[in-house]
Protein backbone atom coordinates (compact mmCIF):
# COMPACT_ATOMS: atom_id res chain seq x y z
CA UNK A 1 41.61 -35.86 74.89
CA UNK A 2 39.20 -36.50 71.51
CA UNK A 3 35.77 -36.91 71.59
CA UNK A 4 34.41 -35.38 68.59
CA UNK A 5 30.59 -35.42 69.34
CA UNK A 6 30.50 -34.84 72.66
CA UNK A 7 29.64 -31.33 74.46
CA UNK A 8 32.64 -31.44 76.88
CA UNK A 9 35.47 -28.91 76.71
CA UNK A 10 33.09 -26.50 78.62
CA UNK A 11 32.91 -28.15 81.27
CA UNK A 12 37.08 -29.74 81.28
CA UNK A 13 37.79 -25.32 80.91
CA UNK A 14 36.11 -24.78 85.00
CA UNK A 15 37.03 -28.35 86.21
CA UNK A 16 34.58 -31.18 85.09
CA UNK A 17 35.81 -34.35 83.34
CA UNK A 18 33.85 -34.62 80.04
CA UNK A 19 32.05 -38.13 81.62
CA UNK A 20 31.03 -35.74 85.05
CA UNK A 21 29.19 -33.43 82.30
CA UNK A 22 27.27 -35.73 80.84
CA UNK A 23 25.88 -37.02 84.06
CA UNK A 24 25.74 -34.07 85.70
CA UNK A 25 23.03 -32.82 82.65
CA UNK A 26 21.09 -35.84 82.90
CA UNK A 27 21.10 -35.56 86.25
CA UNK A 28 19.72 -32.06 85.73
CA UNK A 29 17.25 -33.76 83.70
CA UNK A 30 15.27 -35.29 85.89
CA UNK A 31 16.41 -32.59 88.66
CA UNK A 32 16.55 -28.96 87.99
CA UNK A 33 13.18 -27.28 87.95
CA UNK A 34 14.43 -25.22 91.44
CA UNK A 35 18.03 -25.51 90.35
CA UNK A 36 17.49 -23.73 86.49
CA UNK A 37 15.11 -21.28 87.67
CA UNK A 38 18.30 -20.02 89.53
CA UNK A 39 20.85 -20.48 86.71
CA UNK A 40 18.13 -19.10 84.22
CA UNK A 41 18.67 -15.67 86.43
CA UNK A 42 22.64 -15.38 85.78
CA UNK A 43 23.19 -16.73 82.84
CA UNK A 44 22.82 -14.06 79.32
CA UNK A 45 21.20 -14.18 76.85
CA UNK A 46 22.57 -14.53 72.79
CA UNK A 47 22.48 -11.35 70.58
CA UNK A 48 19.87 -10.54 68.54
CA UNK A 49 20.02 -12.53 65.52
CA UNK A 50 20.74 -10.33 63.24
CA UNK A 51 19.07 -9.26 59.52
CA UNK A 52 21.58 -10.11 57.06
CA UNK A 53 20.92 -11.03 53.15
CA UNK A 54 21.86 -15.10 52.64
CA UNK A 55 25.41 -15.72 51.21
CA UNK A 56 25.58 -17.85 48.17
CA UNK A 57 29.26 -20.11 47.16
CA UNK A 58 31.52 -17.80 44.78
CA UNK A 59 33.03 -20.65 41.78
CA UNK A 60 35.56 -20.17 39.72
CA UNK A 61 35.71 -20.50 35.92
CA UNK A 62 37.21 -23.03 34.45
CA UNK A 63 39.75 -20.97 32.54
CA UNK A 64 40.78 -20.64 36.43
CA UNK A 65 43.78 -23.36 37.88
CA UNK A 66 40.83 -25.04 40.44
CA UNK A 67 38.29 -24.43 37.80
CA UNK A 68 39.40 -26.47 35.71
CA UNK A 69 40.71 -29.70 38.19
CA UNK A 70 37.68 -31.84 36.23
CA UNK A 71 37.86 -31.31 33.02
CA UNK A 72 41.64 -31.34 33.09
CA UNK A 73 41.27 -34.50 34.83
CA UNK A 74 39.25 -36.07 32.42
CA UNK A 75 36.06 -36.40 34.69
CA UNK A 76 32.87 -36.65 32.24
CA UNK A 77 30.06 -33.90 33.38
CA UNK A 78 27.79 -36.30 35.85
CA UNK A 79 30.63 -38.05 37.50
CA UNK A 80 33.33 -36.78 40.64
CA UNK A 81 37.13 -36.72 40.42
CA UNK A 82 37.96 -38.63 43.39
CA UNK A 83 41.61 -39.03 45.63
CA UNK A 84 41.71 -40.72 48.73
CA UNK A 85 44.36 -39.06 51.14
CA UNK A 86 45.20 -41.52 53.71
CA UNK A 87 48.19 -39.84 55.20
CA UNK A 88 47.93 -36.81 57.29
CA UNK A 89 50.92 -35.04 55.77
CA UNK A 90 49.36 -35.18 52.65
CA UNK A 91 45.87 -34.49 53.55
CA UNK A 92 47.35 -31.26 55.31
CA UNK A 93 49.47 -30.41 52.15
CA UNK A 94 46.63 -30.32 49.97
CA UNK A 95 44.10 -27.62 52.24
CA UNK A 96 46.79 -25.74 52.35
CA UNK A 97 47.23 -26.12 48.96
CA UNK A 98 44.10 -25.43 47.85
CA UNK A 99 44.10 -22.33 49.68
CA UNK A 100 47.30 -20.93 48.11
CA UNK A 101 46.31 -21.58 44.92
CA UNK A 102 42.49 -20.35 45.51
CA UNK A 103 41.10 -17.37 43.20
CA UNK A 104 37.83 -16.43 44.41
CA UNK A 105 36.94 -18.13 47.27
CA UNK A 106 37.52 -20.59 50.72
CA UNK A 107 34.72 -22.13 52.21
CA UNK A 108 35.86 -23.37 55.62
CA UNK A 109 33.68 -25.23 57.75
CA UNK A 110 34.91 -27.34 61.02
CA UNK A 111 33.55 -29.40 64.14
CA UNK A 112 37.34 -28.01 65.75
CA UNK A 113 39.82 -25.32 64.71
CA UNK A 114 42.14 -25.54 67.51
CA UNK A 115 44.81 -23.44 68.89
CA UNK A 116 47.17 -25.15 68.91
CA UNK A 117 49.83 -25.24 65.83
CA UNK A 118 47.52 -26.70 63.13
CA UNK A 119 45.20 -24.53 64.12
CA UNK A 120 46.70 -21.45 63.48
CA UNK A 121 48.57 -22.09 60.67
CA UNK A 122 45.16 -22.94 58.81
CA UNK A 123 43.76 -18.93 59.89
CA UNK A 124 47.38 -18.11 58.76
CA UNK A 125 46.74 -19.58 55.10
CA UNK A 126 43.10 -17.78 55.35
CA UNK A 127 44.84 -14.78 55.86
CA UNK A 128 47.36 -14.86 53.83
CA UNK A 129 44.95 -15.84 51.17
CA UNK A 130 42.12 -12.91 51.57
CA UNK A 131 45.29 -10.44 51.27
CA UNK A 132 45.58 -11.62 48.01
CA UNK A 133 41.65 -10.19 47.52
CA UNK A 134 39.91 -14.56 48.09
CA UNK A 135 36.43 -14.16 49.83
CA UNK A 136 36.77 -16.43 52.32
CA UNK A 137 33.85 -17.76 54.77
CA UNK A 138 35.15 -19.66 57.83
CA UNK A 139 31.97 -21.49 60.06
CA UNK A 140 32.94 -23.03 63.36
CA UNK A 141 31.46 -24.79 65.73
CA UNK A 142 30.88 -22.81 69.36
CA UNK A 143 32.64 -25.85 71.20
CA UNK A 144 35.75 -26.06 71.22
CA UNK A 145 36.38 -21.76 70.64
CA UNK A 146 36.90 -21.16 74.35
CA UNK A 147 40.06 -18.67 74.80
CA UNK A 148 40.29 -18.11 70.73
CA UNK A 149 38.69 -14.94 70.53
CA UNK A 150 41.37 -12.78 69.66
CA UNK A 151 42.23 -14.77 67.00
CA UNK A 152 38.61 -15.24 65.45
CA UNK A 153 37.94 -11.58 66.34
CA UNK A 154 41.33 -11.09 64.48
CA UNK A 155 40.93 -12.54 61.23
CA UNK A 156 36.75 -12.23 60.32
CA UNK A 157 38.90 -8.53 60.78
CA UNK A 158 41.02 -9.08 57.76
CA UNK A 159 39.08 -7.56 54.49
CA UNK A 160 37.50 -10.58 52.83
CA UNK A 161 37.49 -12.71 55.69
CA UNK A 162 33.97 -13.86 57.51
CA UNK A 163 34.13 -15.95 60.33
CA UNK A 164 30.25 -17.28 61.87
CA UNK A 165 30.05 -19.28 65.02
CA UNK A 166 27.41 -22.63 64.80
CA UNK A 167 24.95 -22.90 67.54
CA UNK A 168 26.38 -20.18 70.49
CA UNK A 169 27.46 -20.55 74.14
CA UNK A 170 25.59 -17.16 75.47
CA UNK A 171 28.19 -16.29 77.78
CA UNK A 172 31.53 -16.76 75.85
CA UNK A 173 34.73 -16.39 77.17
CA UNK A 174 34.13 -14.97 79.38
CA UNK A 175 33.11 -17.14 82.66
CA UNK A 176 34.36 -21.23 82.14
CA UNK A 177 31.82 -21.40 84.86
CA UNK A 178 28.82 -19.20 82.88
CA UNK A 179 29.58 -21.55 80.21
CA UNK A 180 29.18 -24.58 82.01
CA UNK A 181 26.28 -23.28 83.45
CA UNK A 182 24.49 -21.87 79.94
CA UNK A 183 25.33 -25.60 78.75
CA UNK A 184 23.29 -27.07 81.59
CA UNK A 185 20.53 -23.97 82.18
CA UNK A 186 19.94 -24.55 77.52
CA UNK A 187 21.15 -28.45 77.49
CA UNK A 188 19.21 -29.58 74.52
CA UNK A 189 20.34 -26.83 72.39
CA UNK A 190 23.93 -26.54 73.56
CA UNK A 191 23.84 -30.64 73.32
CA UNK A 192 23.17 -29.87 69.18
CA UNK A 193 26.98 -29.90 68.09
CA UNK A 194 28.24 -28.81 64.03
CA UNK A 195 30.52 -32.21 63.73
CA UNK A 196 30.97 -31.83 59.73
CA UNK A 197 34.35 -31.07 58.29
CA UNK A 198 34.46 -29.40 54.67
CA UNK A 199 37.20 -26.94 52.49
CA UNK A 200 35.73 -26.31 49.72
CA UNK A 201 38.09 -24.16 47.33
CA UNK A 202 37.09 -21.66 44.18
CA UNK A 203 33.97 -23.32 44.64
CA UNK A 204 35.64 -26.41 42.30
CA UNK A 205 37.77 -28.55 44.57
CA UNK A 206 36.64 -29.85 47.90
CA UNK A 207 37.92 -31.88 50.91
CA UNK A 208 35.86 -33.66 52.79
CA UNK A 209 36.54 -36.96 55.52
CA UNK A 210 36.85 -36.76 58.77
CA UNK A 211 39.78 -34.91 59.74
CA UNK A 212 39.97 -31.93 62.47
CA UNK A 213 42.15 -28.82 61.84
CA UNK A 214 44.28 -29.86 65.34
CA UNK A 215 47.77 -30.92 65.56
CA UNK A 216 46.51 -35.47 66.50
CA UNK A 217 44.78 -35.41 63.15
CA UNK A 218 48.18 -34.60 61.70
CA UNK A 219 50.44 -37.05 63.98
CA UNK A 220 51.69 -33.35 65.74
CA UNK A 221 50.27 -34.36 69.29
CA UNK A 222 52.73 -35.53 71.37
CA UNK A 223 50.24 -37.72 73.75
CA UNK A 224 47.97 -39.13 71.43
CA UNK A 225 47.21 -38.86 67.11
CA UNK A 226 44.46 -40.73 65.08
CA UNK A 227 44.66 -42.52 62.25
CA UNK A 228 42.22 -41.16 59.74
CA UNK A 229 41.60 -40.36 56.74
CA UNK A 230 39.98 -37.44 54.00
CA UNK A 231 39.84 -37.20 49.99
CA UNK A 232 39.61 -34.68 47.58
CA UNK A 233 36.54 -34.86 45.04
CA UNK A 234 35.84 -32.61 42.28
CA UNK A 235 33.39 -32.35 39.40
CA UNK A 236 29.61 -33.26 39.70
CA UNK A 237 29.68 -33.35 43.76
CA UNK A 238 31.26 -30.47 44.89
CA UNK A 239 27.67 -28.48 43.68
CA UNK A 240 26.02 -30.58 46.38
CA UNK A 241 28.98 -29.84 48.76
CA UNK A 242 28.94 -25.82 47.66
CA UNK A 243 24.80 -25.84 48.11
CA UNK A 244 25.11 -27.43 52.05
CA UNK A 245 27.44 -25.42 53.42
CA UNK A 246 25.43 -22.22 52.40
CA UNK A 247 22.42 -23.55 53.81
CA UNK A 248 24.48 -23.97 57.26
CA UNK A 249 26.59 -20.21 56.87
CA UNK A 250 22.63 -18.65 56.29
CA UNK A 251 20.95 -20.42 58.86
CA UNK A 252 19.67 -18.81 61.87
CA UNK A 253 22.00 -20.88 64.09
CA UNK A 254 24.82 -19.18 63.17
CA UNK A 255 26.26 -15.96 64.78
CA UNK A 256 28.93 -13.42 62.70
CA UNK A 257 31.72 -13.79 66.16
CA UNK A 258 32.13 -9.88 66.06
CA UNK A 259 28.01 -10.28 67.31
CA UNK A 260 29.51 -12.78 70.07
CA UNK A 261 32.54 -11.29 71.40
CA UNK A 262 32.74 -7.43 72.07
CA UNK A 263 35.84 -5.62 71.17
CA UNK A 264 37.06 -2.43 72.30
CA UNK A 265 39.58 -2.22 69.98
CA UNK A 266 39.33 -1.55 66.18
CA UNK A 267 39.78 -3.32 62.93
CA UNK A 268 43.56 -2.66 62.45
CA UNK A 269 44.51 -3.36 66.28
CA UNK A 270 42.83 -6.63 66.41
CA UNK A 271 44.68 -7.56 62.96
CA UNK A 272 47.88 -7.01 64.62
CA UNK A 273 47.00 -8.67 67.60
CA UNK A 274 46.40 -12.08 64.92
CA UNK A 275 49.21 -11.59 62.54
CA UNK A 276 51.31 -11.48 66.37
CA UNK A 277 49.69 -14.80 67.33
CA UNK A 278 50.05 -16.54 64.26
CA UNK A 279 53.12 -15.17 63.89
CA UNK A 280 55.42 -18.56 64.23
CA UNK A 281 52.86 -20.74 62.71
CA UNK A 282 53.36 -20.47 59.30
CA UNK A 283 52.35 -23.35 56.99
CA UNK A 284 54.92 -25.99 56.20
CA UNK A 285 56.02 -25.53 52.39
CA UNK A 286 54.31 -27.29 50.21
CA UNK A 287 54.51 -30.96 49.89
CA UNK A 288 57.71 -32.17 47.41
CA UNK A 289 57.27 -36.00 47.84
CA UNK A 290 54.66 -38.87 45.97
CA UNK A 291 52.32 -40.01 48.13
CA UNK A 292 51.90 -43.59 49.51
CA UNK A 293 50.55 -44.68 45.96
CA UNK A 294 53.27 -43.39 44.49
CA UNK A 295 51.12 -39.99 43.33
CA UNK A 296 53.15 -36.94 42.73
CA UNK A 297 51.50 -34.09 45.60
CA UNK A 298 48.65 -32.17 44.81
CA UNK A 299 51.28 -28.67 44.16
CA UNK A 300 52.48 -30.91 41.18
CA UNK A 301 49.34 -32.23 39.44
CA UNK A 302 48.38 -28.55 39.82
CA UNK A 303 51.92 -26.89 38.25
CA UNK A 304 51.62 -29.92 35.81
CA UNK A 305 47.87 -30.07 34.12
CA UNK A 306 48.28 -33.16 34.77
CA UNK A 307 45.67 -35.32 37.56
CA UNK A 308 45.36 -38.77 38.88
CA UNK A 309 41.74 -37.84 40.21
CA UNK A 310 39.69 -41.47 40.09
CA UNK A 311 36.40 -40.66 38.17
CA UNK A 312 33.00 -42.23 39.82
CA UNK A 313 29.36 -41.42 40.78
CA UNK A 314 29.30 -39.63 43.76
CA UNK A 315 26.75 -37.71 46.06
CA UNK A 316 27.39 -35.50 49.10
CA UNK A 317 24.35 -36.07 52.23
CA UNK A 318 24.55 -33.14 54.54
CA UNK A 319 22.17 -33.23 57.80
CA UNK A 320 19.73 -29.98 58.11
CA UNK A 321 21.62 -27.63 60.40
CA UNK A 322 18.52 -27.88 62.61
CA UNK A 323 18.56 -31.46 62.37
CA UNK A 324 17.77 -31.65 66.40
CA UNK A 325 15.76 -28.58 66.72
CA UNK A 326 13.11 -30.17 64.78
CA UNK A 327 12.70 -34.10 65.20
CA UNK A 328 9.48 -33.24 62.67
CA UNK A 329 10.93 -32.39 59.07
CA UNK A 330 10.61 -36.00 58.06
CA UNK A 331 14.14 -35.53 56.15
CA UNK A 332 16.75 -38.77 56.34
CA UNK A 333 19.56 -38.04 58.42
CA UNK A 334 23.10 -39.05 57.40
CA UNK A 335 23.29 -41.26 59.32
CA UNK A 336 20.06 -43.37 57.92
CA UNK A 337 21.06 -42.57 54.62
CA UNK A 338 24.80 -44.47 55.13
CA UNK A 339 22.90 -47.81 56.74
CA UNK A 340 20.10 -47.57 54.01
CA UNK A 341 23.29 -47.71 51.39
CA UNK A 342 24.87 -50.50 53.52
CA UNK A 343 22.17 -53.04 53.28
CA UNK A 344 21.97 -53.05 49.57
CA UNK A 345 25.72 -54.88 50.64
CA UNK A 346 25.47 -58.18 48.78
CA UNK A 347 28.87 -59.70 49.83
CA UNK A 348 31.05 -57.96 52.26
CA UNK A 349 30.72 -55.45 54.35
CA UNK A 350 33.85 -53.56 56.30
CA UNK A 351 32.09 -50.73 58.38
CA UNK A 352 34.90 -48.62 60.38
CA UNK A 353 33.24 -46.63 63.37
CA UNK A 354 35.77 -45.09 66.77
CA UNK A 355 32.58 -44.45 68.43
CA UNK A 356 30.48 -47.62 68.04
CA UNK A 357 27.14 -48.10 69.62
CA UNK A 358 24.99 -50.13 67.27
CA UNK A 359 21.38 -50.09 69.39
CA UNK A 360 18.75 -52.20 69.05
CA UNK A 361 18.18 -51.52 65.60
CA UNK A 362 21.38 -51.74 64.51
CA UNK A 363 22.01 -55.17 65.55
CA UNK A 364 19.01 -56.04 63.33
CA UNK A 365 20.55 -54.14 60.68
CA UNK A 366 23.88 -56.10 60.50
CA UNK A 367 21.99 -59.35 61.57
CA UNK A 368 19.81 -58.80 58.41
CA UNK A 369 22.93 -58.68 56.56
CA UNK A 370 24.12 -61.93 57.68
CA UNK A 371 21.06 -63.54 56.95
CA UNK A 372 22.36 -62.37 52.98
CA UNK A 373 24.95 -64.22 53.66
CA UNK A 374 26.76 -61.16 53.33
CA UNK A 375 30.32 -61.05 55.42
CA UNK A 376 30.44 -57.99 57.74
CA UNK A 377 33.25 -56.99 60.04
CA UNK A 378 33.23 -53.96 62.13
CA UNK A 379 36.05 -51.85 63.30
CA UNK A 380 35.91 -49.55 66.16
CA UNK A 381 38.74 -48.71 69.14
CA UNK A 382 39.99 -50.79 71.92
CA UNK A 383 38.32 -49.80 75.77
CA UNK A 384 42.34 -49.63 76.60
CA UNK A 385 43.25 -47.39 73.49
CA UNK A 386 39.66 -45.10 73.09
CA UNK A 387 39.95 -41.90 74.03
CA UNK A 388 36.46 -42.14 75.12
CA UNK A 389 36.11 -45.40 77.27
CA UNK A 390 32.22 -44.75 78.34
CA UNK A 391 31.65 -45.57 74.77
CA UNK A 392 33.18 -48.43 74.90
CA UNK A 393 31.25 -49.53 77.49
CA UNK A 394 28.50 -48.73 75.51
CA UNK A 395 29.68 -50.86 72.65
CA UNK A 396 30.06 -53.94 74.86
CA UNK A 397 26.95 -54.37 75.55
CA UNK A 398 26.55 -55.10 71.95
CA UNK A 399 29.48 -57.70 71.13
CA UNK A 400 28.34 -60.97 72.61
CA UNK A 401 25.02 -60.72 69.15
CA UNK A 402 26.89 -59.13 66.79
CA UNK A 403 29.20 -62.08 67.54
CA UNK A 404 26.08 -64.52 67.68
CA UNK A 405 24.81 -62.85 64.51
CA UNK A 406 27.87 -63.80 62.45
CA UNK A 407 29.26 -60.37 63.43
CA UNK A 408 33.22 -60.48 63.03
CA UNK A 409 34.38 -57.46 66.01
CA UNK A 410 38.03 -56.00 65.41
CA UNK A 411 39.31 -54.13 68.40
CA UNK A 412 42.42 -51.02 67.32
CA UNK A 413 44.92 -50.34 70.11
CA UNK A 414 48.05 -48.48 69.91
CA UNK A 415 50.91 -51.56 69.82
CA UNK A 416 49.80 -53.25 65.97
CA UNK A 417 49.60 -49.59 64.89
CA UNK A 418 52.94 -49.11 66.09
CA UNK A 419 54.90 -52.49 64.26
CA UNK A 420 53.56 -50.86 60.99
CA UNK A 421 57.34 -49.06 60.53
CA UNK A 422 55.19 -46.11 58.88
CA UNK A 423 52.94 -45.50 61.16
CA UNK A 424 55.04 -46.25 64.11
CA UNK A 425 57.59 -44.09 62.70
CA UNK A 426 55.01 -40.59 62.90
CA UNK A 427 53.38 -42.44 66.25
CA UNK A 428 56.47 -42.45 67.77
CA UNK A 429 56.13 -42.27 71.94
CA UNK A 430 52.45 -40.85 71.59
CA UNK A 431 49.07 -43.32 71.44
CA UNK A 432 47.42 -44.66 68.15
CA UNK A 433 43.44 -43.76 67.20
CA UNK A 434 41.12 -44.59 65.08
CA UNK A 435 39.05 -42.02 64.56
CA UNK A 436 38.45 -42.93 59.85
CA UNK A 437 34.35 -43.20 59.69
CA UNK A 438 33.61 -45.40 56.61
CA UNK A 439 32.04 -48.03 55.32
CA UNK A 440 33.43 -50.76 52.05
CA UNK A 441 30.53 -52.13 49.87
CA UNK A 442 30.80 -55.46 48.20
CA UNK A 443 34.71 -53.72 46.76
CA UNK A 444 32.39 -51.43 44.85
CA UNK A 445 31.36 -47.89 46.84
CA UNK A 446 32.66 -46.30 49.51
CA UNK A 447 31.08 -44.45 52.29
CA UNK A 448 33.33 -41.24 53.61
CA UNK A 449 31.99 -38.64 56.46
CA UNK A 450 32.29 -37.07 59.68
CA UNK A 451 29.32 -39.50 61.32
CA UNK A 452 30.39 -42.62 63.88
CA UNK A 453 27.80 -45.52 64.23
CA UNK A 454 26.08 -44.13 67.14
CA UNK A 455 23.09 -42.77 68.55
CA UNK A 456 24.55 -39.16 68.61
CA UNK A 457 24.65 -39.08 64.93
CA UNK A 458 21.60 -39.95 63.73
CA UNK A 459 19.55 -37.62 66.52
CA UNK A 460 21.49 -35.05 67.99
CA UNK A 461 25.18 -33.96 65.95
CA UNK A 462 24.53 -32.17 62.52
CA UNK A 463 27.51 -34.57 60.07
CA UNK A 464 27.84 -34.78 56.68
CA UNK A 465 29.41 -37.72 54.44
CA UNK A 466 29.61 -39.04 50.28
CA UNK A 467 28.89 -41.85 49.18
CA UNK A 468 31.67 -42.88 46.04
CA UNK A 469 30.31 -45.84 43.33
CA UNK A 470 33.87 -46.40 42.48
CA UNK A 471 35.34 -50.23 42.55
CA UNK A 472 38.77 -48.37 41.78
CA UNK A 473 38.91 -45.74 44.29
CA UNK A 474 36.98 -48.64 46.69
CA UNK A 475 40.11 -51.14 46.42
CA UNK A 476 42.71 -48.25 46.46
CA UNK A 477 40.80 -47.06 49.84
CA UNK A 478 40.97 -50.71 50.94
CA UNK A 479 44.54 -51.25 50.58
CA UNK A 480 45.30 -49.25 53.09
CA UNK A 481 42.39 -50.27 55.23
CA UNK A 482 42.76 -53.97 56.44
CA UNK A 483 41.88 -55.20 59.22
CA UNK A 484 43.63 -57.79 59.32
CA UNK A 485 46.49 -55.87 59.49
CA UNK A 486 46.41 -53.17 62.20
CA UNK A 487 44.66 -53.62 64.31
CA UNK A 488 45.21 -55.33 67.86
CA UNK A 489 42.22 -58.31 68.18
CA UNK A 490 39.61 -59.71 66.83
CA UNK A 491 37.21 -60.42 69.60
CA UNK A 492 35.63 -63.60 69.67
CA UNK A 493 32.55 -65.75 71.71
CA UNK A 494 34.52 -68.54 73.95
CA UNK A 495 32.71 -70.32 76.75
CA UNK A 496 32.48 -68.44 80.21
CA UNK A 497 34.13 -70.21 82.87
CA UNK A 498 30.52 -70.48 84.61
CA UNK A 499 29.28 -72.56 81.89
CA UNK A 500 27.86 -68.73 79.78
CA UNK A 501 29.03 -66.97 76.78
CA UNK A 502 32.19 -64.95 77.17
CA UNK A 503 34.75 -63.03 74.95
CA UNK A 504 38.15 -64.11 74.06
CA UNK A 505 40.26 -61.59 72.51
CA UNK A 506 42.21 -62.77 69.87
CA UNK A 507 46.10 -61.36 68.19
CA UNK A 508 48.30 -62.67 65.67
CA UNK A 509 51.61 -62.28 65.30
CA UNK A 510 52.05 -64.01 61.71
CA UNK A 511 51.04 -67.74 62.66
CA UNK A 512 51.68 -67.19 66.44
CA UNK A 513 47.46 -66.52 67.90
CA UNK A 514 47.48 -65.07 71.09
CA UNK A 515 44.30 -65.60 72.99
CA UNK A 516 43.40 -64.02 76.42
CA UNK A 517 40.23 -64.53 78.47
CA UNK A 518 40.01 -60.62 79.76
CA UNK A 519 39.27 -57.46 77.99
CA UNK A 520 43.07 -55.10 77.67
CA UNK A 521 41.92 -52.30 79.17
CA UNK A 522 43.21 -49.59 81.81
CA UNK A 523 43.01 -51.50 85.18
CA UNK A 524 39.39 -52.67 87.49
CA UNK A 525 39.20 -49.47 89.16
CA UNK A 526 38.38 -47.19 85.64
CA UNK A 527 36.66 -50.31 84.84
CA UNK A 528 34.67 -50.79 87.25
CA UNK A 529 34.07 -46.21 87.84
CA UNK A 530 32.91 -46.64 83.85
CA UNK A 531 30.58 -49.37 84.83
CA UNK A 532 28.93 -47.00 87.34
CA UNK A 533 28.88 -44.21 85.25
CA UNK A 534 27.03 -46.53 82.38
CA UNK A 535 24.41 -46.55 85.32
CA UNK A 536 23.84 -42.59 85.35
CA UNK A 537 24.12 -41.65 81.48
CA UNK A 538 21.22 -42.45 78.88
CA UNK A 539 23.04 -44.06 75.89
CA UNK A 540 21.15 -41.30 73.25
CA UNK A 541 23.57 -38.83 74.34
CA UNK A 542 26.51 -40.79 74.28
């Protein structure tokens, strides 16, 4: 259901599709002078911003379980310890294990914490950590919090827990219609969303990557699930992540949930409601089996104090909280830093972006890489598999130009993923989609984060990313994300029937190659609808 960079959930709650909302937003920017005057008069305003002291990360001492991870893993002081987690079950277990083992603090920042089995399990684990005396700071973007008042208020009522909301809607959840009108009235502000995904335990060990806290990121959704990637980090890069979290937590764009949602019951009653709502969502037991690389679970590593972290250089990049509101700051965005790093490629550049709209600047950058002799491969979702098909229409505008420059394009759909026995077993009857956002440079550097190669990631949404300089780490992750293995199609240039340039979708099964001239898609009428919508929606909103 999700494209995690768009302001659509509000409209869906009131019956509007996400495409309709974006189109309506574009329409109002041209025609809303009269309408907005009416809307402004009828919508609520945000409460007065609270005066509060700044809060900062708490860092455990090396004699604690998590505080000593980097030291016990023999990570040099200037480097970071790195552990790749492509498996959803491993990534979930690592998060829960950090929550169980934390003794001082948990800082949790996510675009989407769902009201489903995964989301409630995580919230329950945070509540249990707080009961042990751990300070919990939970920061959530407001887009997907509709219907979660009791959960968030109940968790915030637990001693040692604070819950804050990024860039909130004034009307909150009292009315889906009012929230939709708030969005239309204040489009520029509310269009900016915090797309970051970060968890830091005891100020010493962090998980960063592409997964939100929802069923579809951990193969728990009945209809569709995402192929994604996270990594666990310790050592030199973690203080950078701590500082990034603090900047958001203390930002003027962040409000305590209690200030936004009024309750007539006391803290004890709110906690009781939270406990009732999450009673059936206790976390799964700690993982005992090794991961796909044969490495022991995080719990086993912590128990034995024998870690398999890889040492490497790492740097965190984070957009400023008010990025979209202040374009004059001159600070480089996460996307700009990623593109700059990709410009260092000498031999090979492998890009994974589930929502890929390069724009003319992106095309020029990749073309320059090809002119330097760099092999460039891009992997994205196919139209038939994408949960955001309108984005694929935007991507399709650049395919011919990219292919002419020598860039190779690969598209993911469910069938090839399901042919992989391990992934197919996890997907079951559900669709499989790419959600991992990363790049590999010359087999030596890995870029991981929340950022897509599209206009929203550059100009509107807040993003987080980490660049890793480690050949061992990069080559291990590339074993899993191999474009020759789990993609359904390679898109190539072909001769059109009218003598112009056409496209060919090539699929391979062993030595057998199949070619098709029509794009795999949901059907003619769906494609026609998307093309018409494309005429109404500015590319920078996608």
